[in-house]
Short mmCIF file of C-alpha atoms and ligand atoms in Angstrom, two decimals:
data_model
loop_
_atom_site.label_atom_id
_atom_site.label_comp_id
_atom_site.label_asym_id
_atom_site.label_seq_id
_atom_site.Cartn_x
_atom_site.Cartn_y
_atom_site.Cartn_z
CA UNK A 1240 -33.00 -38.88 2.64
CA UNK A 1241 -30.55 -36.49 0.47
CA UNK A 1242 -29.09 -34.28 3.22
CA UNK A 1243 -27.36 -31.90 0.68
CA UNK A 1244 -28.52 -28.74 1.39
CA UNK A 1245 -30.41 -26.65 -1.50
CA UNK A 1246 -28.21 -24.44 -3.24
CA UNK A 1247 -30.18 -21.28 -2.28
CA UNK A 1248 -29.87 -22.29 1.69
CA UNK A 1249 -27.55 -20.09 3.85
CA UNK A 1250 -25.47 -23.58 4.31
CA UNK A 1251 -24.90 -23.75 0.49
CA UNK A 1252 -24.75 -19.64 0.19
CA UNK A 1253 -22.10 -19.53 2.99
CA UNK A 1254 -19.84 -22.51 1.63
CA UNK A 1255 -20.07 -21.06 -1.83
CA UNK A 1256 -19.35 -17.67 -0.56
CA UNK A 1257 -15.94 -19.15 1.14
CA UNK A 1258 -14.88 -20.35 -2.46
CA UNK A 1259 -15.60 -17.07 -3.97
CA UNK A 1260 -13.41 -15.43 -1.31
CA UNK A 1261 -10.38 -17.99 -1.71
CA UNK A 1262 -10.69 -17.78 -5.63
CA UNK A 1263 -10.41 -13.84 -4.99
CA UNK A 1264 -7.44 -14.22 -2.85
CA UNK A 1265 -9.37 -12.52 -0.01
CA UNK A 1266 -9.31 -15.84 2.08
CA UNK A 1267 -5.99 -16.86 2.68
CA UNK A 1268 -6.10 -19.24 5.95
CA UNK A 1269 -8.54 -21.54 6.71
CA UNK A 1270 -9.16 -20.13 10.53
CA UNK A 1271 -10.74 -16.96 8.33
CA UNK A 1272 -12.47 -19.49 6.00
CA UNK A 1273 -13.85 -21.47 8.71
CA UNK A 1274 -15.29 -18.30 10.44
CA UNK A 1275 -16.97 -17.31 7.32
CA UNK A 1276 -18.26 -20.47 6.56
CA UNK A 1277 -19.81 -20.84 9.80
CA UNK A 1278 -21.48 -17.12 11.14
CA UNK A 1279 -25.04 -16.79 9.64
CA UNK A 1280 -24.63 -13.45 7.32
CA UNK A 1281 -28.45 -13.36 7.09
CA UNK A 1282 -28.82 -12.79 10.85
CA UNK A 1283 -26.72 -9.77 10.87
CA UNK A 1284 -28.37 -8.30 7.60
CA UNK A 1285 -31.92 -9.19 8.07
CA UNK A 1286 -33.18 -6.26 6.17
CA UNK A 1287 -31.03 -7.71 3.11
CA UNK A 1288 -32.67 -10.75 0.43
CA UNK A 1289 -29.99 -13.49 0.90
CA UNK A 1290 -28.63 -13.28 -2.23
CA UNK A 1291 -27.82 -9.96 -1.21
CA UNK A 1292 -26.02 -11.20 2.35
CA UNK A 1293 -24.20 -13.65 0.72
CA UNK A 1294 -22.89 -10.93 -2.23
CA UNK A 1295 -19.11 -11.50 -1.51
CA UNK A 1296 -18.82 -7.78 -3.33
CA UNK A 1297 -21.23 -5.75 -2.46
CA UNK A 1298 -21.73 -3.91 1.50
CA UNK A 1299 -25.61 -3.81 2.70
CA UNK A 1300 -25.94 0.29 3.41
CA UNK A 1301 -27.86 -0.09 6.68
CA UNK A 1302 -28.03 4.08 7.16
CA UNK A 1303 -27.81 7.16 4.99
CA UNK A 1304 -27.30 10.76 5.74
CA UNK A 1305 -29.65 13.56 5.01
CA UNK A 1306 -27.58 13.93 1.23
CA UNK A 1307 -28.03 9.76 0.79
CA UNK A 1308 -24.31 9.26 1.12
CA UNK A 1309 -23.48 5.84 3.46
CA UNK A 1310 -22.95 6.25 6.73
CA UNK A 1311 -23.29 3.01 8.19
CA UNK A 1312 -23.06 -0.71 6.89
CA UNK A 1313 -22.64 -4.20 6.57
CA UNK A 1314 -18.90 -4.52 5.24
CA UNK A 1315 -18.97 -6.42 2.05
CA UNK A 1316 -17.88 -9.92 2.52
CA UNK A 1317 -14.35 -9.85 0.98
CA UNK A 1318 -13.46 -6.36 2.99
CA UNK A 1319 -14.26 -8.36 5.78
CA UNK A 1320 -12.72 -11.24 4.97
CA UNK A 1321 -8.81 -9.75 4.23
CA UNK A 1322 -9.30 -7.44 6.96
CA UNK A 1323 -9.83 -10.87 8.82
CA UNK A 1324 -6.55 -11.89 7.63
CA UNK A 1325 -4.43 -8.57 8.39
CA UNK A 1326 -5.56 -8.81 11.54
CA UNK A 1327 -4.78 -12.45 12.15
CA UNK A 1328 -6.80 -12.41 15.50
CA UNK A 1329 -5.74 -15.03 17.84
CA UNK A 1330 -7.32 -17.10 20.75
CA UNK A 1331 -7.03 -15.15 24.07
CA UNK A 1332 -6.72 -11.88 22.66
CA UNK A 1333 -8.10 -8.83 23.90
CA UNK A 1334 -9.68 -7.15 20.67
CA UNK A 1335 -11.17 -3.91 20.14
CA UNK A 1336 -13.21 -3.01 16.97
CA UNK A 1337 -14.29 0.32 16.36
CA UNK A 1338 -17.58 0.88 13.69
CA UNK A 1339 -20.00 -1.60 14.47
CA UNK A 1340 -22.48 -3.95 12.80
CA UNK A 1341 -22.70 -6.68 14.62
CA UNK A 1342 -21.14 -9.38 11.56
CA UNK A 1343 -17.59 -9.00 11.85
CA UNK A 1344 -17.71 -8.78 15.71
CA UNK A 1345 -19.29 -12.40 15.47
CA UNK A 1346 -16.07 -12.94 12.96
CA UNK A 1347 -13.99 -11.76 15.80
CA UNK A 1348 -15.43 -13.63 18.54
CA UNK A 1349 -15.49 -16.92 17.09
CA UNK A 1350 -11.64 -16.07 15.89
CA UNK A 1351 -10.77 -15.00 19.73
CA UNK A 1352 -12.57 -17.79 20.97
CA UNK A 1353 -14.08 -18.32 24.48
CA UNK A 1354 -10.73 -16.64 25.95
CA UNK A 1355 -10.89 -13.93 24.56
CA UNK A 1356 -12.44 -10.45 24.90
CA UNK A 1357 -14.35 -8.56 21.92
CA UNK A 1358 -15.40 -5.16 22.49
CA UNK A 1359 -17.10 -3.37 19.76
CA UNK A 1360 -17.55 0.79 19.63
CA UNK A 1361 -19.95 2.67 17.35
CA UNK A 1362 -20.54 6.44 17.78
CA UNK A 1363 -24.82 6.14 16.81
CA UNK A 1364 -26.68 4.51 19.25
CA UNK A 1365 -29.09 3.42 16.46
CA UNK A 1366 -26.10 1.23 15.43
CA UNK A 1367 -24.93 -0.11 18.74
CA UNK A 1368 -28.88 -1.04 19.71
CA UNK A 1369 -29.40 -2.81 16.57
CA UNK A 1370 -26.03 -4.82 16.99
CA UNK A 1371 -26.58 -5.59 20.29
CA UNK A 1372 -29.69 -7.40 19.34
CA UNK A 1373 -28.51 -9.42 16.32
CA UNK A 1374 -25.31 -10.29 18.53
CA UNK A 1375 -27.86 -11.51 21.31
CA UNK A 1376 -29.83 -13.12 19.00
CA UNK A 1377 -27.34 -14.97 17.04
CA UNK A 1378 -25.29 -16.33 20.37
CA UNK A 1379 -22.93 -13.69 20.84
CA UNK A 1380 -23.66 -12.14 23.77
CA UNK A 1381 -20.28 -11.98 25.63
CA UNK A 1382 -18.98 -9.08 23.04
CA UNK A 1383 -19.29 -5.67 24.21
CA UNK A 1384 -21.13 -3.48 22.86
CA UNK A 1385 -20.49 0.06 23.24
CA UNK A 1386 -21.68 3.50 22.07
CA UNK A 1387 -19.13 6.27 21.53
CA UNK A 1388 -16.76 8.11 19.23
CA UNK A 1389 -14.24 5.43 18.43
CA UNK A 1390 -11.87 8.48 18.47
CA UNK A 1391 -10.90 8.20 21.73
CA UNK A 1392 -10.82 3.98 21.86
CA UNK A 1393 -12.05 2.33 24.89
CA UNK A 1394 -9.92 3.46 27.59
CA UNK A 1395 -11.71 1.08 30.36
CA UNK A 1396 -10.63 -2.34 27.90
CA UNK A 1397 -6.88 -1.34 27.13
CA UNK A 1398 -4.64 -2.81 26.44
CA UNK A 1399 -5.84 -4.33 22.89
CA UNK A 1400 -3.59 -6.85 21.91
CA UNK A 1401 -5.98 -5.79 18.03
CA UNK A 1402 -7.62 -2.82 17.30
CA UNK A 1403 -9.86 -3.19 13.75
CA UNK A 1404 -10.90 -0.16 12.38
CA UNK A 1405 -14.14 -0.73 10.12
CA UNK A 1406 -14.41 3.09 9.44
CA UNK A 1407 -12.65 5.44 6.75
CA UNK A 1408 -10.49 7.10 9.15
CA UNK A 1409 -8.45 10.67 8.04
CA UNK A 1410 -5.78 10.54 10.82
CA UNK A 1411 -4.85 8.32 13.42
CA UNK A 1412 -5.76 9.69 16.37
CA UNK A 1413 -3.02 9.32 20.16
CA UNK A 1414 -6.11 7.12 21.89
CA UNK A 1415 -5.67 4.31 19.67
CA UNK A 1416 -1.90 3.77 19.60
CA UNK A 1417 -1.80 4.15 23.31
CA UNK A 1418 -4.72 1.96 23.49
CA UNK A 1419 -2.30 -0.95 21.39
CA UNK A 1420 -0.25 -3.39 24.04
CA UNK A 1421 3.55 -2.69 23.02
CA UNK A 1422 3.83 -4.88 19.53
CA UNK A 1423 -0.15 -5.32 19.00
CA UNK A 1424 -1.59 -4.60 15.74
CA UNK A 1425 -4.20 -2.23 14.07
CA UNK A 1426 -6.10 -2.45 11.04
CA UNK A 1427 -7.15 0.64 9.68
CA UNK A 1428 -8.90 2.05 6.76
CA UNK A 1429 -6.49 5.20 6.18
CA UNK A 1430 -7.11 7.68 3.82
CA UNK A 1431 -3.48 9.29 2.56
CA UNK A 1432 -2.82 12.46 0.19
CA UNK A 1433 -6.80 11.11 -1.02
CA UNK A 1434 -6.00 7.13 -1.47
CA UNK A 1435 -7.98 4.93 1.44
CA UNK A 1436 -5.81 1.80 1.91
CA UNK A 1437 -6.38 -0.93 4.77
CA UNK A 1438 -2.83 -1.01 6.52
CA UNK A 1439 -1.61 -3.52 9.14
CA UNK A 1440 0.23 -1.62 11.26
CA UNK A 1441 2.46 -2.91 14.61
CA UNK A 1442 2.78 -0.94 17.25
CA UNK A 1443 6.80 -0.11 17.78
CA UNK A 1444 7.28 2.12 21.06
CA UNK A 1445 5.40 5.55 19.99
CA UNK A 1446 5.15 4.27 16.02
CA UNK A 1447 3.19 2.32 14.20
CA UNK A 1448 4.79 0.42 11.47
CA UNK A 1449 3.07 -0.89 7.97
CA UNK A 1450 3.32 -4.74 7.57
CA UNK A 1451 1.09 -4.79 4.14
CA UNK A 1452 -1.73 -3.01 3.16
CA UNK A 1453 -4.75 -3.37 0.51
CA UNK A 1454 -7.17 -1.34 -1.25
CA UNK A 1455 -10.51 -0.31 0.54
CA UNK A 1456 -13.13 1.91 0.54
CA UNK A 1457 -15.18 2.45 3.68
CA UNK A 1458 -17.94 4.98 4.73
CA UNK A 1459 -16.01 8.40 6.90
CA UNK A 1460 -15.51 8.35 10.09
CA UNK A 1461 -17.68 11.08 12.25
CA UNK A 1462 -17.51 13.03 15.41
CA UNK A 1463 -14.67 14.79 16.58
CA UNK A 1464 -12.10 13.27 14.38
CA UNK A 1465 -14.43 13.50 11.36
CA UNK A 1466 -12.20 15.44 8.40
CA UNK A 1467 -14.02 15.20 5.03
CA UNK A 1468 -12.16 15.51 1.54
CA UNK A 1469 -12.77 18.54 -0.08
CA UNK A 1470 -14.42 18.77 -3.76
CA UNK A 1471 -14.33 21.71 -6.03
CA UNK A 1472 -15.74 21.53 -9.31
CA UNK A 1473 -13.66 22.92 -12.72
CA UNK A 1474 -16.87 22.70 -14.75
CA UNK A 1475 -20.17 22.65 -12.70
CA UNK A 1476 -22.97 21.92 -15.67
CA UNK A 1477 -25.59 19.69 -14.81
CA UNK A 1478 -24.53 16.15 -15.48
CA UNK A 1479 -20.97 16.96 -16.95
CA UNK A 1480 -19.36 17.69 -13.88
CA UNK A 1481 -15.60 17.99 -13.58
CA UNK A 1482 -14.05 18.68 -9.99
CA UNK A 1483 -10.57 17.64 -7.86
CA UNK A 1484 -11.06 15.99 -4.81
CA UNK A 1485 -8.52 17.70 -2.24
CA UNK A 1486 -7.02 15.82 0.55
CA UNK A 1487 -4.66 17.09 4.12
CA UNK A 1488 -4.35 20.65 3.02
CA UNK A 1489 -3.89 20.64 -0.55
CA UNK A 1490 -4.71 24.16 -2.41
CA UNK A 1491 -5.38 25.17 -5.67
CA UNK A 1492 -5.83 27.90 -7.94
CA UNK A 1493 -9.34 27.10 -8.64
CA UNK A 1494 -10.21 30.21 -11.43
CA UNK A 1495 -7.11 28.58 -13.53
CA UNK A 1496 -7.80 25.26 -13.61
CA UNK A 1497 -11.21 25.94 -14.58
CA UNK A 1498 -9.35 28.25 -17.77
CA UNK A 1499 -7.16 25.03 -18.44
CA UNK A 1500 -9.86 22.75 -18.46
CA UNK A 1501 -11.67 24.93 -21.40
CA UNK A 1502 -8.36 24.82 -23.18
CA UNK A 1503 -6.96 21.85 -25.61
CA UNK A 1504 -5.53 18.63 -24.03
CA UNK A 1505 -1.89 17.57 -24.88
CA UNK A 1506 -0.90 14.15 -24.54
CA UNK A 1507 2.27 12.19 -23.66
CA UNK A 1508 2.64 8.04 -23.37
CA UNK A 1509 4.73 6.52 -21.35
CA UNK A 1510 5.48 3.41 -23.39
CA UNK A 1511 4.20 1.28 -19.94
CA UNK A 1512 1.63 -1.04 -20.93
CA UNK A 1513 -0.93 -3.26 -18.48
CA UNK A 1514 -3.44 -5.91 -18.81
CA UNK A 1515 -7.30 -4.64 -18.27
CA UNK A 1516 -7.83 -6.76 -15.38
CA UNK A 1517 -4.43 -5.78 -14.22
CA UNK A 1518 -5.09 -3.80 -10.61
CA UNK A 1519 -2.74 -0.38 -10.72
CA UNK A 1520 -3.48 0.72 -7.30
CA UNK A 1521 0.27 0.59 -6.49
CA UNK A 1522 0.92 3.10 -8.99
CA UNK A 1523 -1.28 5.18 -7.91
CA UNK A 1524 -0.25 5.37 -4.21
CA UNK A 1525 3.67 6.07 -5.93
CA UNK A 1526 2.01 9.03 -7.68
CA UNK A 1527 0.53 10.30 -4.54
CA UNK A 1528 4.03 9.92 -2.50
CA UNK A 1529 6.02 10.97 -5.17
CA UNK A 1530 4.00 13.96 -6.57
CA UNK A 1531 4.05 17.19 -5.37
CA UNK A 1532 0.76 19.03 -6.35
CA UNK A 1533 -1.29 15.57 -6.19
CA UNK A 1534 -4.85 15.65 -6.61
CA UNK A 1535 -7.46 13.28 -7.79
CA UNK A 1536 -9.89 14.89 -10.74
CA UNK A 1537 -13.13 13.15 -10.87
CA UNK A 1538 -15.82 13.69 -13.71
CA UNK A 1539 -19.15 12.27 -14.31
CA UNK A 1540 -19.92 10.46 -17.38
CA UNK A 1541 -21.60 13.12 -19.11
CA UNK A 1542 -18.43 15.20 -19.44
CA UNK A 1543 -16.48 12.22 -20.84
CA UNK A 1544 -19.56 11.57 -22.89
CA UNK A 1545 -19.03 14.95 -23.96
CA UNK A 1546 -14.83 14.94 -24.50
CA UNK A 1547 -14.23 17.25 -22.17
CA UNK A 1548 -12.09 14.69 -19.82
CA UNK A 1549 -10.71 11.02 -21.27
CA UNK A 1550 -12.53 9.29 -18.19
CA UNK A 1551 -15.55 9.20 -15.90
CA UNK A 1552 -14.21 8.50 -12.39
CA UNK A 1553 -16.40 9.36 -9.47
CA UNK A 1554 -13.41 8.40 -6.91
CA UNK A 1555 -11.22 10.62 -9.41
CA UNK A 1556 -7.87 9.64 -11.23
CA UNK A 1557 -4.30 10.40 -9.90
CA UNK A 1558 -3.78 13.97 -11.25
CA UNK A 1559 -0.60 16.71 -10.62
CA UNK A 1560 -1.47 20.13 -10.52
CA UNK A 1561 1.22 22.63 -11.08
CA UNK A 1562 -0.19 26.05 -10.74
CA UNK A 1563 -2.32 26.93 -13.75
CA UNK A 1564 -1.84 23.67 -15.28
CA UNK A 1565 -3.25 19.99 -14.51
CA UNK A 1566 -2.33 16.79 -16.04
CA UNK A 1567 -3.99 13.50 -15.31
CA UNK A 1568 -3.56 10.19 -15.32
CA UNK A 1569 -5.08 8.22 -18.55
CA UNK A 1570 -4.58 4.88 -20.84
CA UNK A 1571 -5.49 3.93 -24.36
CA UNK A 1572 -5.80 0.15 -25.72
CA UNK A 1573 -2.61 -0.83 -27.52
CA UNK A 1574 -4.54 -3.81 -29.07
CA UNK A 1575 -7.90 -4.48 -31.05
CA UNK A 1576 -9.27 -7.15 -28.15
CA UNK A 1577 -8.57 -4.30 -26.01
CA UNK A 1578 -6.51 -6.56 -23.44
CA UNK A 1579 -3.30 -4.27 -22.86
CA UNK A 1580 -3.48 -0.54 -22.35
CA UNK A 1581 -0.22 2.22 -22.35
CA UNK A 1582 -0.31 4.64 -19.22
CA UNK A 1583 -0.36 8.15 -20.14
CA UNK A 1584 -1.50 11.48 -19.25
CA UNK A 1585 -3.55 14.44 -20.73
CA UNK A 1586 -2.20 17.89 -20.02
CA UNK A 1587 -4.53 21.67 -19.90
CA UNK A 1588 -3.34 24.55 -19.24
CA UNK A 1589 0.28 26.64 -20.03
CA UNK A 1590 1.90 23.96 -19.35
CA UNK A 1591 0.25 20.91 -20.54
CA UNK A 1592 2.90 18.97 -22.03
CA UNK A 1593 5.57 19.75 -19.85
CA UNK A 1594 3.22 18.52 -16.70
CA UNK A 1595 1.78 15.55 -18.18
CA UNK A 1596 5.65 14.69 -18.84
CA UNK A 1597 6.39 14.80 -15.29
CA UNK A 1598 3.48 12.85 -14.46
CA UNK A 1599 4.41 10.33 -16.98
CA UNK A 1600 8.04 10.58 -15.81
CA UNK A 1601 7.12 8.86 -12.48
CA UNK A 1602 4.84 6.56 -14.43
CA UNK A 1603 8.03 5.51 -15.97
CA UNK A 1604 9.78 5.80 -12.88
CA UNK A 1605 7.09 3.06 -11.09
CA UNK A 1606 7.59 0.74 -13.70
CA UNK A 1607 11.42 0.54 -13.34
CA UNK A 1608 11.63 0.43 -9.48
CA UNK A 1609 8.73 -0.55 -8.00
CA UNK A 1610 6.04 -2.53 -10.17
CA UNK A 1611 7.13 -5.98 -8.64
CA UNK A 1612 8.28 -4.76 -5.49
CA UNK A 1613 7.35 -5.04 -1.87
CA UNK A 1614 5.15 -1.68 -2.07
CA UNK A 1615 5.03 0.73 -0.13
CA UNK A 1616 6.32 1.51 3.56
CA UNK A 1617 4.82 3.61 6.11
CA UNK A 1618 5.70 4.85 9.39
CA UNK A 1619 3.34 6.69 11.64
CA UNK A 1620 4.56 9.17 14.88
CA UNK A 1621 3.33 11.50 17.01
CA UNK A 1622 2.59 15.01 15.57
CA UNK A 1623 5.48 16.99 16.45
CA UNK A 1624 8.02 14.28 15.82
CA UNK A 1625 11.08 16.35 14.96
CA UNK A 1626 12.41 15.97 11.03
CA UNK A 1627 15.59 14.49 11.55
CA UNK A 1628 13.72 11.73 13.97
CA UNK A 1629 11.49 10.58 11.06
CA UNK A 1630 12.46 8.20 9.03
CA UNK A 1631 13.11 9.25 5.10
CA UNK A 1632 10.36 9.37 2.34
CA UNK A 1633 7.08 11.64 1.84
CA UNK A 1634 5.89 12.88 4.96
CA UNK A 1635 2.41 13.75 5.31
CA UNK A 1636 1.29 15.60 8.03
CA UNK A 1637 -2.03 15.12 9.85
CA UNK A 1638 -3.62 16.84 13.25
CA UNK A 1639 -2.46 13.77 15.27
CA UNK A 1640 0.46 12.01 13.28
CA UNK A 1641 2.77 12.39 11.11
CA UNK A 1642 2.72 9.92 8.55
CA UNK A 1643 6.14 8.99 6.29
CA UNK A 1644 5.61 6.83 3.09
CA UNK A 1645 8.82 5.39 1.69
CA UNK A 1646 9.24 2.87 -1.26
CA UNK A 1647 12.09 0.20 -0.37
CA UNK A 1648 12.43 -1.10 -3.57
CA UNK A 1649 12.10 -4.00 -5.49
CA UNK A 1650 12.09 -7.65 -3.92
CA UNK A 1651 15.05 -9.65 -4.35
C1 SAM B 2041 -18.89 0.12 7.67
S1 SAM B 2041 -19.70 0.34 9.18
C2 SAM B 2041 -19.02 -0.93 10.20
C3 SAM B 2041 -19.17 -2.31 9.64
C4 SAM B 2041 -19.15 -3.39 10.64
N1 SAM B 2041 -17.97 -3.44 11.47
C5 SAM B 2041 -19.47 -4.76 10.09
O1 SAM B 2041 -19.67 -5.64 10.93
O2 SAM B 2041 -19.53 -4.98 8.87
C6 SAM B 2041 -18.95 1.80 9.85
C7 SAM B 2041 -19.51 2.27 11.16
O3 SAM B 2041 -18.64 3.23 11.71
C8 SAM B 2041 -19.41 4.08 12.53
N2 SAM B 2041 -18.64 5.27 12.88
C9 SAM B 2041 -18.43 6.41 12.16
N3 SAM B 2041 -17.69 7.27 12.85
C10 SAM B 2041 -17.41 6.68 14.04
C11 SAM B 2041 -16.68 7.08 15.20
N4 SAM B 2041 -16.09 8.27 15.29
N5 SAM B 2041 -16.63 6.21 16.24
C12 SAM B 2041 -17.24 5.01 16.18
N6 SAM B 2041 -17.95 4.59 15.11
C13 SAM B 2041 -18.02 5.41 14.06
C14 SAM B 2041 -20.66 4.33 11.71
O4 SAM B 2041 -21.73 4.74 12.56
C15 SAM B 2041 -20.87 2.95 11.06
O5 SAM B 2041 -21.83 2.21 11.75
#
């Protein structure tokens, strides 16, 4: 009897699925690989095909709000997967996750093992009673599964020697580093100046200190720690939209930016070249430290159709606004097989050349001291830390925390 399993079976799907996640360096251990290649995706998404379970890219949207945007799902397989490995969950530990499904609390448990404690929050009961039954179901009945707004953790399960966040979360709210044991760790999706990165952070005493972070994006967090980014559009014709997504306080002088955008574009290279597949997210968290008057401008893909802006960018593209003037962040291809592109930026407005200079400046500025480096630092205290006890770099102040970015510098 041939006992290989057919390639469509979840056996084949989830041992294919763990080479697809080492090839794209989102497995790095084989305790995370092992996990992955053992919990049964399908039984936690059984309103997904299996093709669609097994997508390592792609999150199964399990809920919707009233305007269709996401509000609750399965993470895609990868986001689970490095999260998985920031976390680096161990047997024993006590481990709190807050946004629940029901998959990556099985991850959890079988990482924890029999020793440990998983305790998993969601603030919609729809959520909690749907991953209590596939947990049940599937074997996992000894995580906890409970229903309320992860803002204020699980004060009845401290200490968490882990707390994974699987929500986008604006701010990190006093319940969750208090929640932390002294030196335990928290994932979280945080969104910064507009840019949502999944940091590892260890708690130090009353701060919580970066050990790595990666790019994420994850539906927002709600209840009473829910903080949406703002959008306001430059150009609001149907289908050739143009807007800036604004993040922790940013303002604008809406009625001129609208004028700039109407008038022609300078441009200005910055001689920086990068491959297409090359990922640039680095550079754009630089921007957003470095930049005063960030923004992100986002258009749809009628107005690049059109010319009005160089790209179409839903998420928007790292852009400094200086009064009545914007410049944005842009590339061209610097070859025919369109392999390597140049970093620039288009200017509008007064001062469109001299802004998209000093965007391009720090463009520059990335390549020289910080494109092979260690990335980015961050340090996060209590709101109302005084200045002189925070440590240097941007700081970026939130309702709960103030959060300092710096940039150590290149690796030896
Ligand atoms: C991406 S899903 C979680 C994915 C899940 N951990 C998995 O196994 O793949 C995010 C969840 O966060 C929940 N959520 C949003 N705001 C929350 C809050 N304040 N407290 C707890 N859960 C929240 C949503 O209801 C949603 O179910």
């Amino acid at each position: 009897m041939n006992s290989t399993p057919a390639s469509d079976s979840p056996e084949a799907l989830r041992a294919g699925l763990v080479k697809q996640l080492r090839d794209l360096g989102a497995i790095r251990t084989d305790r995370v690989a092992s996990v992955i290649g053992q919990v049964p995706r399908e039984a936690f998404a059984p309103e997904a095909r299996l093709a669609e379970a097994y997508d390592p890219q792609r999150a199964v949207v399990t809920k919707r709000d009233k305007d269709g945007l996401a509000i609750s799902s399965v993470s895609a397989a990868n986001v689970q997967a490095f999260m998985l490995e920031q976390a680096d969950p161990q047997p024993g530990e006590n481990v709190l996750e807050i946004g629940s499904g029901g998959m990556n609390a099985a991850y959890l448990a079988e990482l924890v093992g029999s020793a440990g404690t998983v305790t998993t929050l969601d603030i919609d009961p729809e959520v909690t009673d749907r991953a209590r039954r596939l947990l049940a179901d599937a074997g996992y009945d000894s995580v906890h599964v409970v229903t309320a707004d992860g803002e204020f953790g699980a004060p009845g399960r401290a200490p968490f020697d882990l707390i994974e966040v699987t929500v986008g979360a604006p701010d990190i709210p006093p319940a969750w580093r208090e929640q932390l044991a002294p030196g335990g760790r928290i994932v979280v999706p945080l969104r910064v100046r507009g840019l949502m990165r999944s940091f590892v952070l260890v708690r130090e005493g009353d701060r919580l200190v970066s050990r790595g972070y990666e790019l994420c994006g994850f539906v927002p967090m709600q209840g009473a720690g829910e903080q949406r980014e703002r959008l306001v559009l430059l150009r609001n014709t149907p289908n050739e939209e143009v807007g800036l997504r604004l993040d922790d306080g940013d303002q604008v002088d809406v009625e001129a930016l609208r004028a700039a955008l109407s008038s022609p574009r300078e441009e200005v290279w910055s001689g920086v070249t990068v491959g297409g597949e090359e990922p640039i997210d680095d550079l754009d968290l630089w921007l957003a430290t470095v930049l005063d008057g960030h923004t992100r401008l986002t258009a749809t893909v009628g107005a690049r159709d059109k010319g009005i802006v160089a790209s179409a960018s839903p998420l928007g593209v790292a852009t400094l606004v200086a009064g009545d003037t914007f410049a944005y962040r842009t590339v061209r291809a610097v070859d025919e097989t369109r392999t390597r592109f140049e970093l620039g930026a288009y200017g509008h407005g007064p001062a469109a050349a001299a802004t998209a200079a000093g965007l391009v400046k720090e463009i520059r500025a990335w390549d020289q001291s910080q494109r092979s480096g260690p990335g980015a630092r961050i340090e996060i205290c209590p709101a109302g830390t005084p200045d002189d006890q925070l440590p240097a770099g941007r700081v970026v102040d939130k309702a709960h925390s103030r959060i300092s970015i710096s940039w150590p510098g290149q690796r030896p």
